Amino acid sequence: MNISSAVMSHKKGFAAPSFWKRTLAFLVDLLIIDLLLTPFESAVQNIIPPGVSFVAFQGSSRLIWLMIAMSAVAVLYFALFEYKLRQSIGKMIFKLYVISDTKELKIWQAVGRSLFIIPIFPFILLWLIDPVYLIFRKRRLSEILTKTWVIEQLPPWRVKNE
Amino acid sequence: MNDKIKNTIIILIIILLISYLAASIFKMKEGGFGNVALIKISGLIVSEGADSIFAEKMAVSEEIVRDIEKADADEGIKAVIFEINSPGGTAVASAEIAEAVKKVNKTTVALIREAGTSGAYWIASACDKIVAHPLSITGSIGVIGSYLEFSGLLERYNISYERLVAGEHKDMGTPLKELTESEREILQSILYQMHDYFIKQVAENRELSEDYVREIATGRIYLGKEAKEIGLVDVLGSKDEAIALIKQEANLSVVEFVRYKRQKSLLSSLAGVFSRNDNLEEGLKITT
């Protein structure tokens, strides 16, 4: 089934998911990303020895490059899954789908909506702005900018009542 | 298999491979970005280590000196920090490391964590500055050669020591017989000479008078804060203070550590399991 067209044509069976459902799906994704970043563990420890505060290494170019590389893996996780399958693993568990305002979800849209995970200015601002938008507009700012939506597949008993 | 599951697994494998490759680049770049070499001196200081995977943790002077020389030769390295957690070790191994430290033409800082006593303090004293935790144990400027002597026990079980030597003092220090007066004098004289050398080195390294060092070099240990009061330590603190000191001494705005890896092949580690560990040899062993 083409999810985009299903929602765009206001077919029954899909709706905007709740904030908590999206948060839980995101937490599942974070856990998976954490596992995918395991190979970086020793590289991080090489830069920040155990027992030293992170603050002592602020401004370290090596650390910045490492953070960029780790963020790229996280962006790749969301972008690849959402572009190819319209769902990340967290979204699969909660039956959430990514759709586009345009006919098909483009790769730039998949990448763009995932950039929020980069812990560097200006993307880091989205850590505050995106949840606020999600609460009040049911759509993250990153989603508005990339013309994408996240929708939920409703169970049959809910479709009848919608 | 469901297409979605198959695609999910493929994507996960692709990302994991990319993650592994990216992390490998950072591991390969060891030393490529950093400006401060971090060299650990943990455990007993010895000149040669055991290869066994079950061996006690030791600071092998041969490996440490190699790391020091590597750091000194690397133009990107502006300072060297020695993270010390050692009770000391053999005199030669400690001296070898201390001499290598003194040859470094860069800022050197010793960070004493739990313990930096005896030979480990000797090494620390060779650094430009010493940072020690207030509760760390340091000092112990002395030499020890004590050992267990079993002759009484052997006698009790009617086991005799058949002494076959060419050279009167050849078996001096064996645990199987009592020391003679002349042997005791020889050994004690060796210990005094080593102690004297140790004192002179500490006095020279710390720019203290030899008489003063002799006065405090009774072999007693000092808490970090006591050591600061008597001039054996420069700054009290831990890693954060050491980093701040390095920034100040080497005029660095950012500290990026480089750690040299001492890799042992699996084969040599396994071979070491079955090999004899000379450091566990019985009898006289003189350590600082």
Coordinates of C-alpha atoms in Angstrom, one line a residue:
Chain A
M1 CA 0.0 0.0 0.0
N2 CA 1.2 3.5 -0.8
I3 CA 1.2 5.1 2.7
S4 CA 1.6 8.6 1.3
S5 CA -1.3 8.5 -1.0
A6 CA -3.4 6.7 1.7
V7 CA -3.0 9.6 4.1
M8 CA -2.9 12.4 1.5
S9 CA -6.3 11.2 0.2
H10 CA -7.6 11.1 3.8
K11 CA -8.2 7.3 3.7
K12 CA -9.3 5.8 7.0
G13 CA -6.8 3.8 9.0
F14 CA -4.0 6.4 9.5
A15 CA -3.6 9.3 11.9
A16 CA -1.0 11.5 13.5
P17 CA 0.6 9.5 16.4
S18 CA 0.7 10.8 19.9
F19 CA 3.7 12.6 21.3
W20 CA 4.5 9.7 23.7
K21 CA 4.3 7.0 21.0
R22 CA 6.8 9.0 19.0
T23 CA 9.0 9.5 22.0
L24 CA 9.0 5.8 22.8
A25 CA 9.8 4.9 19.2
F26 CA 12.6 7.4 19.3
L27 CA 14.0 5.9 22.5
V28 CA 14.1 2.4 20.8
D29 CA 16.0 4.0 17.9
L30 CA 18.4 5.6 20.3
L31 CA 19.1 2.2 21.9
I32 CA 19.8 0.7 18.5
I33 CA 22.0 3.6 17.5
D34 CA 23.9 3.1 20.7
L35 CA 24.6 -0.5 19.7
L36 CA 25.6 0.6 16.2
L37 CA 28.1 3.1 17.7
T38 CA 29.9 0.4 19.8
P39 CA 32.9 0.3 17.4
F40 CA 33.6 4.0 18.4
E41 CA 33.9 3.2 22.1
S42 CA 37.6 2.7 22.2
A43 CA 38.2 5.7 19.9
V44 CA 36.3 7.9 22.4
Q45 CA 38.2 6.4 25.4
N46 CA 41.4 7.2 23.5
I47 CA 40.5 10.8 23.5
I48 CA 38.9 11.1 26.9
P49 CA 40.6 8.8 29.3
P50 CA 38.4 7.4 32.1
G51 CA 38.1 9.7 35.1
V52 CA 38.5 12.9 33.1
S53 CA 35.6 15.3 32.7
F54 CA 34.4 16.0 29.2
V55 CA 34.8 19.7 29.8
A56 CA 38.6 19.4 29.7
F57 CA 38.4 18.4 26.1
Q58 CA 36.0 21.0 24.8
G59 CA 37.3 22.4 21.5
S60 CA 39.4 19.3 20.7
S61 CA 39.3 19.0 17.0
R62 CA 39.8 15.3 17.3
L63 CA 36.7 15.0 19.5
I64 CA 34.7 17.2 17.1
W65 CA 35.6 15.0 14.2
L66 CA 34.7 11.9 16.2
M67 CA 31.3 13.4 17.1
I68 CA 30.7 14.3 13.5
A69 CA 31.5 10.7 12.4
M70 CA 29.2 9.3 15.1
S71 CA 26.4 11.7 14.2
A72 CA 26.8 10.7 10.6
V73 CA 26.2 7.1 11.5
A74 CA 23.0 8.1 13.5
V75 CA 21.8 10.3 10.6
L76 CA 22.5 7.4 8.2
Y77 CA 20.5 5.1 10.4
F78 CA 17.3 7.2 10.2
A79 CA 17.9 8.3 6.6
L80 CA 18.5 4.8 5.2
F81 CA 15.6 3.2 7.1
E82 CA 13.1 5.9 6.4
Y83 CA 14.1 6.3 2.8
K84 CA 14.1 2.5 2.0
L85 CA 11.4 1.3 4.4
R86 CA 9.6 4.4 5.5
Q87 CA 10.2 3.3 9.0
S88 CA 13.1 3.1 11.5
I89 CA 13.1 0.1 13.8
G90 CA 11.5 2.1 16.6
K91 CA 8.8 3.2 14.2
M92 CA 8.2 -0.4 13.0
I93 CA 7.5 -1.5 16.6
F94 CA 4.9 1.3 17.0
K95 CA 3.5 1.0 13.5
L96 CA 4.6 4.6 12.5
Y97 CA 5.4 5.6 9.0
V98 CA 7.2 8.5 7.4
I99 CA 5.5 10.1 4.4
S100 CA 6.1 13.0 2.2
D101 CA 4.0 16.0 1.1
T102 CA 5.4 15.4 -2.3
K103 CA 4.6 12.2 -4.2
E104 CA 7.6 10.1 -3.0
L105 CA 10.0 10.6 -0.1
K106 CA 13.2 11.9 -1.6
I107 CA 16.7 11.1 -0.1
W108 CA 17.2 14.8 0.8
Q109 CA 14.0 14.7 2.8
A110 CA 15.1 11.5 4.6
V111 CA 18.5 13.0 5.4
G112 CA 17.1 16.5 6.2
R113 CA 14.6 15.3 8.8
S114 CA 17.3 13.3 10.6
L115 CA 19.9 16.2 10.9
F116 CA 18.4 17.1 14.3
I117 CA 20.5 14.3 15.9
I118 CA 23.8 16.1 15.2
P119 CA 25.0 17.6 18.5
I120 CA 26.5 20.7 16.9
F121 CA 25.1 24.2 16.4
P122 CA 22.7 25.0 14.7
F123 CA 21.2 21.5 14.7
I124 CA 21.4 21.3 18.5
L125 CA 18.7 24.0 18.6
L126 CA 16.3 21.4 17.2
W127 CA 16.6 19.4 20.4
L128 CA 14.5 22.1 22.0
I129 CA 12.4 23.4 19.0
D130 CA 11.4 20.0 17.6
P131 CA 9.7 18.6 20.7
V132 CA 7.9 21.9 21.2
Y133 CA 6.6 21.8 17.6
L134 CA 5.7 18.1 18.1
I135 CA 3.6 18.9 21.2
F136 CA 1.7 21.8 19.7
R137 CA 1.6 21.0 16.0
K138 CA 2.0 17.2 16.0
R139 CA 4.9 17.7 13.6
R140 CA 8.6 18.5 14.3
L141 CA 10.1 21.7 12.8
S142 CA 12.5 19.4 10.8
E143 CA 9.5 17.7 9.3
I144 CA 7.8 20.9 8.3
L145 CA 11.1 22.1 6.7
T146 CA 11.5 18.8 4.8
K147 CA 7.9 18.5 3.9
T148 CA 7.5 15.1 5.7
W149 CA 5.0 13.6 8.2
V150 CA 5.0 10.8 10.6
I151 CA 1.7 8.9 10.6
E152 CA 0.4 6.0 12.6
Q153 CA -1.4 2.9 11.2
L154 CA -4.5 2.5 13.3
P155 CA -5.7 -0.8 14.5
P156 CA -9.0 -2.0 12.9
W157 CA -11.1 -1.3 16.0
R158 CA -10.0 2.3 16.0
V159 CA -10.7 2.7 12.3
K160 CA -14.4 2.0 12.7
N161 CA -14.6 4.6 15.4
E162 CA -12.7 7.3 13.6
Chain B
M1 CA 11.9 -14.4 5.0
N2 CA 9.7 -11.3 5.0
D3 CA 11.1 -8.6 2.7
K4 CA 10.9 -6.0 5.4
I5 CA 12.9 -8.1 7.9
K6 CA 15.5 -8.9 5.2
N7 CA 15.9 -5.3 4.3
T8 CA 16.1 -4.3 8.0
I9 CA 18.9 -6.8 8.5
I10 CA 20.8 -5.6 5.4
I11 CA 20.5 -1.9 6.4
L12 CA 21.7 -2.7 9.9
I13 CA 24.7 -4.6 8.6
I14 CA 25.6 -1.8 6.2
I15 CA 25.4 0.8 8.9
L16 CA 27.4 -1.4 11.3
L17 CA 30.1 -1.8 8.6
I18 CA 30.2 1.9 8.0
S19 CA 30.4 2.5 11.7
Y20 CA 33.2 0.0 12.1
L21 CA 35.2 1.5 9.2
A22 CA 34.8 5.0 10.5
A23 CA 35.9 4.0 14.0
S24 CA 38.9 2.2 12.5
I25 CA 40.0 5.4 10.8
F26 CA 40.1 7.1 14.2
K27 CA 42.0 4.2 15.7
M28 CA 44.5 4.2 12.8
K29 CA 44.9 7.9 13.3
E30 CA 46.3 7.2 16.8
G31 CA 48.9 10.0 17.4
G32 CA 47.8 11.8 14.3
F33 CA 45.7 14.5 16.0
G34 CA 46.8 14.6 19.6
N35 CA 49.2 17.0 21.2
V36 CA 49.8 15.4 24.6
A37 CA 51.2 11.9 25.0
L38 CA 49.7 10.0 27.9
I39 CA 52.0 7.3 29.2
K40 CA 50.8 5.0 32.0
I41 CA 53.1 3.6 34.6
S42 CA 51.0 1.0 36.5
G43 CA 52.1 -1.8 38.7
L44 CA 55.6 -3.0 39.6
I45 CA 58.3 -1.4 37.6
V46 CA 60.5 -4.0 35.9
S47 CA 62.9 -4.1 33.0
E48 CA 61.3 -7.0 31.3
G49 CA 57.7 -8.2 31.4
A50 CA 56.0 -11.5 31.4
D51 CA 54.0 -12.2 28.2
S52 CA 51.3 -14.3 29.9
I53 CA 47.8 -13.1 29.8
F54 CA 47.6 -14.1 33.5
A55 CA 50.7 -12.1 34.5
E56 CA 50.5 -9.4 37.1
K57 CA 50.2 -5.9 35.8
M58 CA 53.7 -4.5 35.4
A59 CA 55.3 -1.3 34.1
V60 CA 58.0 -2.6 31.8
S61 CA 60.8 -0.1 31.4
E62 CA 61.7 -1.3 27.9
E63 CA 58.2 -0.5 26.6
I64 CA 57.8 2.7 28.5
V65 CA 61.1 4.1 27.3
R66 CA 60.1 3.2 23.8
D67 CA 56.9 5.2 24.2
I68 CA 58.8 8.1 25.7
E69 CA 61.2 8.2 22.7
K70 CA 58.2 7.9 20.3
A71 CA 56.5 10.9 22.0
D72 CA 59.7 12.9 22.0
A73 CA 60.3 12.3 18.4
D74 CA 56.8 13.2 17.4
E75 CA 56.7 16.9 16.4
G76 CA 52.9 17.0 17.0
I77 CA 53.4 16.1 20.7
K78 CA 53.9 19.2 22.8
A79 CA 53.8 17.6 26.3
V80 CA 54.0 14.2 28.0
I81 CA 51.9 13.2 30.9
F82 CA 52.9 10.2 33.0
E83 CA 49.9 8.7 34.8
I84 CA 51.6 6.9 37.7
N85 CA 50.0 4.2 39.9
S86 CA 52.9 2.1 41.0
P87 CA 54.6 1.1 44.3
G88 CA 58.0 1.2 42.6
G89 CA 60.1 -1.6 41.3
T90 CA 63.7 -2.5 40.4
A91 CA 66.3 0.2 40.6
V92 CA 67.6 -0.3 37.1
A93 CA 64.1 -0.2 35.5
S94 CA 63.1 2.9 37.5
A95 CA 66.4 4.6 36.6
E96 CA 66.0 3.7 32.9
I97 CA 62.6 5.4 32.8
A98 CA 63.7 8.4 34.8
E99 CA 66.7 8.9 32.5
A100 CA 64.4 8.7 29.4
V101 CA 62.0 11.2 31.0
K102 CA 64.9 13.7 31.6
K103 CA 65.9 13.5 28.0
V104 CA 62.5 14.6 26.8
N105 CA 62.7 18.1 25.3
K106 CA 59.0 18.8 26.0
T107 CA 56.9 19.6 29.0
T108 CA 56.6 16.6 31.2
V109 CA 54.0 16.2 34.0
A110 CA 53.7 13.3 36.4
L111 CA 50.2 12.5 37.7
I112 CA 50.4 10.4 40.8
R113 CA 47.0 8.7 41.4
E114 CA 46.7 6.0 44.1
A115 CA 50.5 5.5 44.6
G116 CA 53.7 6.8 43.3
T117 CA 56.3 5.6 45.7
S118 CA 59.9 4.6 45.6
G119 CA 61.0 3.9 42.0
A120 CA 57.7 5.4 40.8
Y121 CA 58.5 8.6 42.7
W122 CA 62.0 8.6 41.2
I123 CA 60.4 8.7 37.7
A124 CA 57.9 11.4 38.8
S125 CA 60.8 13.5 40.2
A126 CA 62.3 13.5 36.7
C127 CA 59.3 15.3 35.3
D128 CA 59.0 19.1 35.1
K129 CA 56.0 19.1 37.5
I130 CA 54.3 16.6 39.8
V131 CA 50.6 16.5 40.4
A132 CA 49.4 14.2 43.1
H133 CA 46.0 13.4 44.7
P134 CA 45.9 14.7 48.3
L135 CA 45.2 11.2 49.5
S136 CA 47.7 9.4 47.2
I137 CA 50.8 7.7 48.7
T138 CA 54.1 8.9 47.6
G139 CA 57.7 9.3 48.8
S140 CA 59.3 6.1 50.1
I141 CA 62.7 7.2 49.0
G142 CA 64.6 4.1 50.0
V143 CA 65.9 0.7 48.8
I144 CA 64.8 -2.7 50.1
G145 CA 66.4 -6.0 49.7
S146 CA 64.7 -8.1 52.4
Y147 CA 63.8 -11.6 51.6
L148 CA 62.5 -14.8 53.3
E149 CA 65.2 -17.1 54.6
F150 CA 64.2 -20.8 54.9
S151 CA 67.3 -22.4 56.4
G152 CA 65.6 -22.9 59.8
L153 CA 62.6 -24.4 58.2
L154 CA 64.7 -26.8 56.1
E155 CA 66.7 -27.8 59.2
R156 CA 63.5 -28.6 61.0
Y157 CA 62.5 -31.0 58.2
N158 CA 66.0 -32.4 58.1
I159 CA 66.8 -31.0 54.7
S160 CA 70.3 -29.8 54.2
Y161 CA 71.7 -27.3 51.8
E162 CA 74.7 -28.7 50.0
R163 CA 76.8 -25.6 49.4
L164 CA 78.9 -26.0 46.2
V165 CA 80.4 -22.7 45.1
A166 CA 83.5 -21.3 43.5
G167 CA 83.8 -17.8 44.8
E168 CA 83.0 -17.1 48.5
H169 CA 80.0 -15.0 48.0
K170 CA 78.5 -16.7 44.9
D171 CA 75.4 -17.9 46.8
M172 CA 75.0 -14.7 48.8
G173 CA 71.3 -14.0 49.2
T174 CA 70.0 -17.5 48.7
P175 CA 67.0 -18.2 50.9
L176 CA 68.5 -21.6 51.7
K177 CA 71.2 -20.4 54.1
E178 CA 71.8 -17.7 56.7
L179 CA 73.7 -14.6 55.6
T180 CA 77.2 -14.4 57.0
E181 CA 78.4 -11.1 58.5
S182 CA 80.6 -10.3 55.5
E183 CA 77.7 -11.0 53.2
R184 CA 75.4 -8.8 55.2
E185 CA 77.9 -6.0 55.0
I186 CA 78.3 -6.4 51.3
L187 CA 74.5 -6.3 50.7
Q188 CA 73.9 -3.5 53.1
S189 CA 76.7 -1.5 51.4
I190 CA 75.0 -2.1 48.0
L191 CA 71.7 -0.9 49.4
Y192 CA 73.4 2.3 50.9
Q193 CA 75.0 3.0 47.5
M194 CA 71.8 2.7 45.7
H195 CA 70.0 4.8 48.3
D196 CA 72.6 7.4 47.9
Y197 CA 72.3 7.4 44.1
F198 CA 68.5 7.6 44.5
I199 CA 68.7 10.6 46.9
K200 CA 71.1 12.4 44.6
Q201 CA 68.8 11.9 41.6
V202 CA 65.8 13.2 43.5
A203 CA 67.7 16.2 44.8
E204 CA 68.9 17.0 41.3
N205 CA 65.5 16.5 39.7
R206 CA 63.6 18.4 42.2
E207 CA 66.2 21.1 42.7
L208 CA 66.4 20.4 46.4
S209 CA 69.5 20.3 48.5
E210 CA 71.0 16.8 48.9
D211 CA 71.0 17.2 52.7
Y212 CA 67.4 18.0 52.8
V213 CA 66.4 15.1 50.6
R214 CA 68.6 12.8 52.8
E215 CA 66.7 14.0 55.8
I216 CA 63.3 13.1 54.3
A217 CA 64.5 10.0 52.4
T218 CA 64.0 7.7 55.3
G219 CA 62.0 5.3 53.2
R220 CA 58.8 6.6 54.8
I221 CA 55.7 7.2 52.7
Y222 CA 53.9 10.5 52.6
L223 CA 50.4 11.4 51.8
G224 CA 50.0 13.6 48.7
K225 CA 49.2 16.7 50.8
E226 CA 52.2 16.0 53.1
A227 CA 54.5 15.6 50.1
K228 CA 53.3 19.0 48.8
E229 CA 54.3 20.6 52.1
I230 CA 57.8 19.2 52.0
G231 CA 58.3 19.9 48.3
L232 CA 58.1 16.5 46.8
V233 CA 55.0 17.4 44.9
D234 CA 54.0 20.6 43.0
V235 CA 50.3 20.6 42.7
L236 CA 47.5 18.7 44.5
G237 CA 44.7 17.3 42.4
S238 CA 43.8 14.7 39.8
K239 CA 43.6 14.5 36.0
D240 CA 41.7 17.7 35.6
E241 CA 44.4 19.6 37.5
A242 CA 47.1 17.8 35.5
I243 CA 45.4 18.9 32.2
A244 CA 45.1 22.5 33.4
L245 CA 48.8 22.4 34.4
I246 CA 49.8 21.0 31.0
K247 CA 47.8 23.7 29.3
Q248 CA 49.6 26.3 31.3
E249 CA 53.1 24.9 31.1
A250 CA 53.1 23.9 27.4
N251 CA 51.0 27.0 26.5
L252 CA 48.2 24.8 25.0
S253 CA 44.6 26.0 24.5
V254 CA 43.4 22.4 23.9
V255 CA 44.7 19.1 25.2
E256 CA 44.3 16.1 23.0
F257 CA 45.7 12.9 24.3
V258 CA 47.6 10.3 22.4
R259 CA 48.1 6.9 23.9
Y260 CA 50.5 4.4 22.5
K261 CA 49.3 0.9 22.3
R262 CA 51.5 -1.9 23.4
Q263 CA 50.0 -4.9 21.6
K264 CA 50.9 -8.4 22.3
S265 CA 50.0 -11.1 19.8
L266 CA 47.6 -13.7 21.0
L267 CA 50.2 -16.3 20.3
S268 CA 52.8 -14.7 22.5
S269 CA 50.3 -14.2 25.3
L270 CA 49.3 -17.9 25.1
A271 CA 52.9 -18.9 25.0
G272 CA 53.5 -16.8 28.1
V273 CA 50.9 -18.9 30.0
F274 CA 53.3 -21.8 29.9
S275 CA 56.5 -19.8 30.4
R276 CA 58.4 -19.2 33.6
N277 CA 58.0 -15.8 35.1
D278 CA 61.4 -14.6 36.3
N279 CA 59.8 -11.9 38.4
L280 CA 58.5 -14.6 40.7
E281 CA 61.9 -16.0 41.4
E282 CA 62.6 -16.6 45.0
G283 CA 65.5 -15.1 46.9
L284 CA 67.1 -11.7 47.1
K285 CA 65.6 -9.0 45.0
I286 CA 66.6 -5.4 45.5
T287 CA 63.9 -2.9 44.7
T288 CA 63.4 0.8 45.1

